[in-house]
Coordinates of C-alpha atoms in Angstrom, one line a residue:
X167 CA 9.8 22.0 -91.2
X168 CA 7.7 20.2 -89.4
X169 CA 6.0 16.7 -92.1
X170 CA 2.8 16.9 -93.6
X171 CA 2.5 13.2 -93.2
X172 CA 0.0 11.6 -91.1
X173 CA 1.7 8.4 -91.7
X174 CA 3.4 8.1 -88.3
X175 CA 2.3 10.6 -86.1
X176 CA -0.5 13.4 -86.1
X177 CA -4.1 13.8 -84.1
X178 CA -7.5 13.3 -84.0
X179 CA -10.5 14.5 -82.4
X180 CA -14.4 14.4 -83.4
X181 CA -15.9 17.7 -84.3
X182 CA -16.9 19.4 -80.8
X183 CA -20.1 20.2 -81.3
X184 CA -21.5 16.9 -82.7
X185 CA -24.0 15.0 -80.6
X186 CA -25.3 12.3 -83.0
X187 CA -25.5 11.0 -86.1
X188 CA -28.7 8.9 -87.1
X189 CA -29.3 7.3 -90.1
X190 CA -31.9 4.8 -91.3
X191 CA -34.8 5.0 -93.6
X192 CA -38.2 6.6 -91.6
X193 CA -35.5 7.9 -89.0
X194 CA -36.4 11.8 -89.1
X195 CA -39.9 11.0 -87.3
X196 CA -37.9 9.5 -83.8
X197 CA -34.4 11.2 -84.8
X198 CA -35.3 15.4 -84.8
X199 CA -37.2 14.9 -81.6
X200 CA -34.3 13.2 -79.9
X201 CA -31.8 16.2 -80.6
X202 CA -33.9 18.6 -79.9
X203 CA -34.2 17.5 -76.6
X204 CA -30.4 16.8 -76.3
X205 CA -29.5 20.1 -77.9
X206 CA -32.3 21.7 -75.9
X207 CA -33.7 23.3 -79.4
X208 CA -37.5 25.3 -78.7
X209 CA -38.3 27.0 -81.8
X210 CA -36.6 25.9 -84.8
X211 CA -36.0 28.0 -88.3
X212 CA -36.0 25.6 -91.5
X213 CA -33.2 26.9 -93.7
X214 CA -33.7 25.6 -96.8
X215 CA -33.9 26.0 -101.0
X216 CA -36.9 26.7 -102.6
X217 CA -37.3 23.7 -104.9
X218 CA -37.4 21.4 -102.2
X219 CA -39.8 24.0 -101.1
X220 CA -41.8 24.2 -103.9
X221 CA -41.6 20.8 -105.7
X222 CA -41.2 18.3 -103.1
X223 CA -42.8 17.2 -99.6
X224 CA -39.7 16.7 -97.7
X225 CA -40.4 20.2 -95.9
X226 CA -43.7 20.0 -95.2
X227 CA -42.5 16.6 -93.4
X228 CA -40.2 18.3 -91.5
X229 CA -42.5 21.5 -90.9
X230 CA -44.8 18.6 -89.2
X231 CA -42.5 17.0 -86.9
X232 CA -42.1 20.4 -85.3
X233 CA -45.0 21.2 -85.1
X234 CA -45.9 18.3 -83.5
X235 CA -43.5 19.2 -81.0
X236 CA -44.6 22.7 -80.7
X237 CA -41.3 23.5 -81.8
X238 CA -41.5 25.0 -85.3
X239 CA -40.5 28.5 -85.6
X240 CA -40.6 29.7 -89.6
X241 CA -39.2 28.3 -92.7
X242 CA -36.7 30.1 -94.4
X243 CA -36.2 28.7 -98.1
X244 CA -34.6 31.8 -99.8
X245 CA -30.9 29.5 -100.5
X246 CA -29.9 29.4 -103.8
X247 CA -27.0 27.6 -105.5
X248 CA -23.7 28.0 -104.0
X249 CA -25.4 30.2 -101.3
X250 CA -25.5 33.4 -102.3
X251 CA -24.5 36.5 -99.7
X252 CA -28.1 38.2 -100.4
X253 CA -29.7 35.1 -99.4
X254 CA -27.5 34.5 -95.7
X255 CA -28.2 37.8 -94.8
X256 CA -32.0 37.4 -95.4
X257 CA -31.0 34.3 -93.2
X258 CA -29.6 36.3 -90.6
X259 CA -33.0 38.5 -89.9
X260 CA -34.9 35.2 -90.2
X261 CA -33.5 34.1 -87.5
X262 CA -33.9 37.2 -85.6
X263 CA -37.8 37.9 -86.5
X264 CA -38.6 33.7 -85.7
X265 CA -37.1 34.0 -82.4
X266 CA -35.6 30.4 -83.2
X267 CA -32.5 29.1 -80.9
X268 CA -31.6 26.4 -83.7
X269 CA -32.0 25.8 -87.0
X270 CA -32.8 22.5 -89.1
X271 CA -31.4 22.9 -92.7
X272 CA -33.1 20.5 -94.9
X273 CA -31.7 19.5 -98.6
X274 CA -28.2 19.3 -100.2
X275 CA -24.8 21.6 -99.6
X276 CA -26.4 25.1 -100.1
X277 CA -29.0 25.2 -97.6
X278 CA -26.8 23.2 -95.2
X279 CA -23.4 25.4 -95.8
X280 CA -25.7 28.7 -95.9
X281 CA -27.0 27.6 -92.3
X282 CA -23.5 27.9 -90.8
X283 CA -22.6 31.1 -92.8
X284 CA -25.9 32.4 -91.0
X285 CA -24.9 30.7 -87.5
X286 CA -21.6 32.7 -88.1
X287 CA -22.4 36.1 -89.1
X288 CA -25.3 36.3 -86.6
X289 CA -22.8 35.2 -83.7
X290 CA -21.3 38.5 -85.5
X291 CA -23.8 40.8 -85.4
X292 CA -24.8 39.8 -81.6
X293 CA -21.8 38.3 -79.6
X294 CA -22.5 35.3 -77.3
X295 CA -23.0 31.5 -78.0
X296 CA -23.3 30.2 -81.7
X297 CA -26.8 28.8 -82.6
X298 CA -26.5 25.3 -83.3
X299 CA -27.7 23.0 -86.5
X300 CA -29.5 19.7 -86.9
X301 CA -28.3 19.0 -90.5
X302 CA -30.8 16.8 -92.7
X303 CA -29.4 16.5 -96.2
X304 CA -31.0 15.2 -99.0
X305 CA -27.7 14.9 -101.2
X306 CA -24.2 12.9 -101.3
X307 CA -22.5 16.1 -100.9
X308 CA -20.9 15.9 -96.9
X309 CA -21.3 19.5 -96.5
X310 CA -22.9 18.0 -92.7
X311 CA -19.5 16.9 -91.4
X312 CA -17.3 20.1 -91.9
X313 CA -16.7 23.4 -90.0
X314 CA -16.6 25.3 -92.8
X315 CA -19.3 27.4 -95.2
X316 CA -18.6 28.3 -98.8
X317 CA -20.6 30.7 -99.9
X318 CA -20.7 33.2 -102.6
X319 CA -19.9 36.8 -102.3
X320 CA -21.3 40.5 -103.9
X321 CA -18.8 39.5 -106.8
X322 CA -20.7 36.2 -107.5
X323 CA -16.6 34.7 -106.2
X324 CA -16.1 32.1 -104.0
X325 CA -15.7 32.7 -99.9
X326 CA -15.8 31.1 -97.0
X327 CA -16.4 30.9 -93.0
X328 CA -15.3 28.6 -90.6
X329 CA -15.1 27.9 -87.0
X330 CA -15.4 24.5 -84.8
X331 CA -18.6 25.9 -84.0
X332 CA -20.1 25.7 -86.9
X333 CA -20.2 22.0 -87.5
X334 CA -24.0 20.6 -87.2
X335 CA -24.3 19.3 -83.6
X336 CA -26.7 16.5 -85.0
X337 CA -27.3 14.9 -88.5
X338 CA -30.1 13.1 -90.0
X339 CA -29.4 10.5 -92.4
X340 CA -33.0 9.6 -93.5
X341 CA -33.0 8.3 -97.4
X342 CA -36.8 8.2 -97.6
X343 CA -36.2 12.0 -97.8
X344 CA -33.5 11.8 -101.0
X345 CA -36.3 10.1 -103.1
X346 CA -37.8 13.0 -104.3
X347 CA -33.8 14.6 -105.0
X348 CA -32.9 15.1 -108.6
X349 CA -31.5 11.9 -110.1
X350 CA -28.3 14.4 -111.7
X351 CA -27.8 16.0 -108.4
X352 CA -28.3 12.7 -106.6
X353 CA -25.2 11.1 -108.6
X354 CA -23.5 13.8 -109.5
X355 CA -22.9 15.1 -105.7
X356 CA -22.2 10.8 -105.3
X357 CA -18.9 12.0 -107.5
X358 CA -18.5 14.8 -105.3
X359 CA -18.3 12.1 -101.9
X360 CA -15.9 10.5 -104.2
X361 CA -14.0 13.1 -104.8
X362 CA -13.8 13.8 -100.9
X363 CA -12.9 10.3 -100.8
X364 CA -10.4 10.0 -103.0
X365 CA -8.5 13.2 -101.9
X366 CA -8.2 12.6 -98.9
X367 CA -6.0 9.7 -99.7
X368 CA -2.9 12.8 -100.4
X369 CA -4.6 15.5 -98.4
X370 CA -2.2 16.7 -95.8
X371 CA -2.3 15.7 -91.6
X372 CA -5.4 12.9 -92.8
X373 CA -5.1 10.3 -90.1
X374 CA -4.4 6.6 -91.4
X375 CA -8.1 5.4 -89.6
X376 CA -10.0 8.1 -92.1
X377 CA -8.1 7.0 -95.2
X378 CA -9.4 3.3 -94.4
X379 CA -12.8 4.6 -94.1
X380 CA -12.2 6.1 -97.6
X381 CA -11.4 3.4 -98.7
X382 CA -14.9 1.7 -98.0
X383 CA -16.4 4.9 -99.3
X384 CA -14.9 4.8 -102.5
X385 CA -16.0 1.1 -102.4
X386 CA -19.3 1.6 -101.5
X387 CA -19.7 4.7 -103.9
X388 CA -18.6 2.5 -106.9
X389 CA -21.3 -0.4 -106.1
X390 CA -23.9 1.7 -105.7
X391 CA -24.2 5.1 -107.6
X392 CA -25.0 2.5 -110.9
X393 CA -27.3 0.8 -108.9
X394 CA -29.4 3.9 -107.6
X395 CA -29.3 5.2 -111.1
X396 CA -30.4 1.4 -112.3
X397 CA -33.4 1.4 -109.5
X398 CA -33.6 5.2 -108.3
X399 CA -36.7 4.1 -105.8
X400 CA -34.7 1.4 -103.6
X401 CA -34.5 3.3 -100.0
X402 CA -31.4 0.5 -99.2
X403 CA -29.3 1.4 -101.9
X404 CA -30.0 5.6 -101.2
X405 CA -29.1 5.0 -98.0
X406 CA -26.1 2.4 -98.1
X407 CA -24.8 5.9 -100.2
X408 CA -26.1 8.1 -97.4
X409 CA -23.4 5.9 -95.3
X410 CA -20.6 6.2 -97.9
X411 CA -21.0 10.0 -98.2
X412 CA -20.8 9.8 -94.4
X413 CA -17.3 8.2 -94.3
X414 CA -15.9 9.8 -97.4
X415 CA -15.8 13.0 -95.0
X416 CA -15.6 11.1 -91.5
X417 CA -16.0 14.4 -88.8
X418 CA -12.6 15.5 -87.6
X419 CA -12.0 18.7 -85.4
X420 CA -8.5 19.6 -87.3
X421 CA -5.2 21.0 -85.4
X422 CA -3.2 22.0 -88.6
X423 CA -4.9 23.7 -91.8
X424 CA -5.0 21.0 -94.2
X425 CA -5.1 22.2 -98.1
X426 CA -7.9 20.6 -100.0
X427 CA -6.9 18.7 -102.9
X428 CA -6.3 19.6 -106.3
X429 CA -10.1 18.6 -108.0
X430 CA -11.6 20.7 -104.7
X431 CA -9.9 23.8 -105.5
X432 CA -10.3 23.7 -109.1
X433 CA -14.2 23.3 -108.5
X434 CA -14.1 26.3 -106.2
X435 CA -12.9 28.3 -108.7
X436 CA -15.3 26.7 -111.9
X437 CA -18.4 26.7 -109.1
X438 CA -19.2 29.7 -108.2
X439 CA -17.9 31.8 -111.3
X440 CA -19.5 29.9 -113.6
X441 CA -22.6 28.5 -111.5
X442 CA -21.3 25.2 -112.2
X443 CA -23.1 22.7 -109.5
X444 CA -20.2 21.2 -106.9
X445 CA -21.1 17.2 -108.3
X446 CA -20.9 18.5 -111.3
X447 CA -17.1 20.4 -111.2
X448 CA -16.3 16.8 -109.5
X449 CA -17.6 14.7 -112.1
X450 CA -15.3 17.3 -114.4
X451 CA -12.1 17.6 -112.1
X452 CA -11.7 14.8 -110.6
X453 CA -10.6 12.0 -112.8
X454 CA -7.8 14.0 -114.8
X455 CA -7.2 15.1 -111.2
X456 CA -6.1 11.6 -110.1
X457 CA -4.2 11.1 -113.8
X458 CA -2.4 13.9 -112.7
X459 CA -1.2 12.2 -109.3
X460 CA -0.2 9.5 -110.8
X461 CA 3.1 12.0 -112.1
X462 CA 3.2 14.7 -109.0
X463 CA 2.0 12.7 -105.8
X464 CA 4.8 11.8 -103.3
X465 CA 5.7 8.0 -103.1
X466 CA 3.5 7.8 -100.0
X467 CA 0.2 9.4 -101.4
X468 CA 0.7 7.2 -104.7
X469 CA 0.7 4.3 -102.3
X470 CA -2.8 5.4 -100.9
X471 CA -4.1 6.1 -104.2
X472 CA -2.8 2.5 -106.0
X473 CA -4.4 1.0 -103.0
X474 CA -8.4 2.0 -104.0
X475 CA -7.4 -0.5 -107.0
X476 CA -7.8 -3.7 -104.4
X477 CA -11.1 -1.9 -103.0
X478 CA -12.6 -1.8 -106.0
X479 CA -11.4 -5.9 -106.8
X480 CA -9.4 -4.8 -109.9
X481 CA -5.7 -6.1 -111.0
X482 CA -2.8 -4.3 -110.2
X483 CA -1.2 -2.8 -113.7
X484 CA 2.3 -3.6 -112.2
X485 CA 3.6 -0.3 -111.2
X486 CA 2.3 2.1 -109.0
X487 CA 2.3 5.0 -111.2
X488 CA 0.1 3.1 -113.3
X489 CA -2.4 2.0 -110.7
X490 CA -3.2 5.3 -110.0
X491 CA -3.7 6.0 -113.4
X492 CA -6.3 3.4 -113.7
X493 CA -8.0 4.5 -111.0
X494 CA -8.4 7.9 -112.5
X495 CA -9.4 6.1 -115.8
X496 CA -11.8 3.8 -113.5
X497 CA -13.4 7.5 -112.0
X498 CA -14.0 8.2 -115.5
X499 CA -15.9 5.2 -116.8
X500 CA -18.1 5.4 -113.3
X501 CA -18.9 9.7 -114.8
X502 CA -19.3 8.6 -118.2
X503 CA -21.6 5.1 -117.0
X504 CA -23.8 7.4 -114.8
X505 CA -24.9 9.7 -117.4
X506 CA -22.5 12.7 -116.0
X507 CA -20.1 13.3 -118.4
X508 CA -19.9 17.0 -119.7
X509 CA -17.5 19.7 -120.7
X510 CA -16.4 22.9 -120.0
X511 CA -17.8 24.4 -122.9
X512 CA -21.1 23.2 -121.8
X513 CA -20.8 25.4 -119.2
X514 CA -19.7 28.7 -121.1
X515 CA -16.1 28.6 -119.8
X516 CA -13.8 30.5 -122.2
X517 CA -10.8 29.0 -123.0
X518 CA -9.2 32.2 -122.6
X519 CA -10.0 31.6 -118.9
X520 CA -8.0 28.6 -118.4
X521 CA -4.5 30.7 -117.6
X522 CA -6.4 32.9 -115.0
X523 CA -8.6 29.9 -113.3
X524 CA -5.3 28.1 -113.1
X525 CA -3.4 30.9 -110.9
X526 CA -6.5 31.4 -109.0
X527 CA -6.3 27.6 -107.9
X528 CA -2.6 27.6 -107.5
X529 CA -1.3 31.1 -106.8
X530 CA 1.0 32.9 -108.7
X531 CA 4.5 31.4 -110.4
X532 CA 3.6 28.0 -109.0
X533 CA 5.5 24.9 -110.6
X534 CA 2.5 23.1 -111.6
X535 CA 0.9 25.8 -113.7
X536 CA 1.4 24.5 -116.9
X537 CA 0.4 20.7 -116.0
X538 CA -3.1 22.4 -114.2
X539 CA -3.3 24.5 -117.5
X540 CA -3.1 21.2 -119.6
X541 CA -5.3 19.7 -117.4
X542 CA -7.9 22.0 -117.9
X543 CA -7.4 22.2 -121.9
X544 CA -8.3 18.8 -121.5
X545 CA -12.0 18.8 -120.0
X546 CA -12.8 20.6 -123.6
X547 CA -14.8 18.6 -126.4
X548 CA -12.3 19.3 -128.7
X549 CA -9.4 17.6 -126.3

């Protein structure tokens, strides 16, 4: 059986469809423009969620720019949390009544994941070439840099899409447009980059290169997520976290299916049956996650892990068990620092539950049940 290790041997390539990535603060007015013409977009469809709608300017920016270009199709901004089915295939005949031949999706993972799951299932409906995305996000959450869509289904459960395709063929990092975001969804989806981060250090087939740039994410997450909550209106801090969110999921066109780690699929399962917020299930999952490591990982992922301790400039404990114990510990006091900590009782998850969300993450008669079941037990007040 062929390793899972990366350590040695394994591939790379960048996601196909990417053209560019531009970051900066101001950079939507010169950025959109440029991929448009490289992507040879003529009418663009804004998919987006209605608070940023409704509360903010950030679209009407957007909105401008096109039409400035005569390039602005319709704005669709019927994406709620977790994308909902109802709302993609509202997307779906958006598309289709605009006449747009790309779409822009403007704000955090919903709008952006619920623009591929559109792209997809109207490549569906129609056959021929995917429609292609210019990704503008206005949360730490990476959803940009992936080929896949979580959405949720007629159940209210968790599903998914995915296909190279789908990965936005140009992304707008622009943190004059995260001012107006939601200082808890700010930070909280900062734990979620962290949480990409930091999994990827014991995710399966992840290239050496990508865990060093994880390294400098969970660096640069640490320094700055307290300082954005300290000053919430400096653009360079915002975007020096637009730039860690960026590495934390580094764009990577995948040979081998590559499991997602432990806290991922445990916040799949919490998300979208409880309408728990992603940053939120990572600001619960991923710090007992880590703990938990620190007694199942394989000698080589402990190694990763123990080595975030020298990113963040803090003394070894003397063994590496222990390191990555602290750094699970560390994870926490950065939650609890931030204003993020919470429980699952907060979020009306019965106890009762814990047996049933714990095969749903693992499958059945698997050998970490009870330690995922304890695990769980433990993100209760009471614990």
């Amino acid at each position: 059986m062929a390793s899972e290790s990366a350590e040695l041997s394994g591939a790379y390539a960048w996601t196909a469809t990417l053209k560019g990535v531009y970051y900066g603060p101001g950079t939507i007015s010169t950025a959109l423009p440029k991929l448009l013409d490289v992507l040879g977009g003529t009418k663009a469809l804004i998919v987006t969620g209605k608070s940023l709608y409704n509360k903010t300017d950030v679209v009407k920016k957007v909105e401008g720019i096109l039409r400035d270009q005569n390039r602005y199709a319709d704005t669709f901004y019927d994406i709620g949390e977790h994308a909902p089915i109802a709302g993609i295939r509202a997307g779906v005949e958006a598309v289709k009544k605009s006449g747009a031949d790309i779409i822009v999706a403007v704000g955090g993972g919903s709008p952006v994941d619920a623009a591929k799951a559109i792209i997809y299932y109207l490549q569906k409906q129609r056959g021929g070439e995917f429609l292609r995305q210019i990704a503008v996000p206005t949360t730490l959450s990476a959803a940009e840099y992936t080929v896949g869509a979580g959405h949720t289904d007629d159940s209210g459960n968790k599903a998914s899409v995915s296909a190279i395709e789908l990965a936005p063929a140009g992304i707008i990092l622009d943190a004059e447009l995260t001012l107006a975001t939601p200082e808890k969804l700010w930070l909280s989806t900062g734990i979620r980059a962290l949480d990409h981060a930091v999994e990827h250090l014991y995710r399966p087939y992840v290239t050496p290169p990508q865990k060093v740039l994880c390294y400098g994410a969970i660096a640069d997450l640490f320094k700055y997520l307290p300082k954005s909550k300290a000053d919430p209106s400096d653009v360079n801090v915002r975007q020096k976290l637009q730039i860690a969110s960026w590495m934390s999921m580094w764009p990577v066109r995948i040979e081998k299916y590559s499991a997602i780690g432990l806290s991922h699929s445990l916040g799949h399962k919490l998300g979208a049956t409880y309408s728990i917020p992603h940053g939120v299930t990572s600001c619960l999952t991923l710090a007992p996650t880590v703990k938990l490591q620190s007694r199942i990982a394989s000698a080589e992922n402990k190694q990763w892990l123990s080595g975030a301790l020298y990113q963040l400039h803090q003394p070894s404990t003397g063994s590496v068990e222990g390191d990555v114990a602290k750094l699970g510990e560390l994870i926490h006091e950065l939650v609890v620092n931030l204003g993020l900590k919470s429980n699952l009782e907060q979020y009306k998850v019965p106890k009762e539950d814990i047996p049933v969300i714990a095969e749903r993450t693992l499958g059945p008669q698997n050998e970490l049940f009870g330690d995922v079941v304890s695990l769980l037990e433990g993100i209760y007040p009471s614990a």
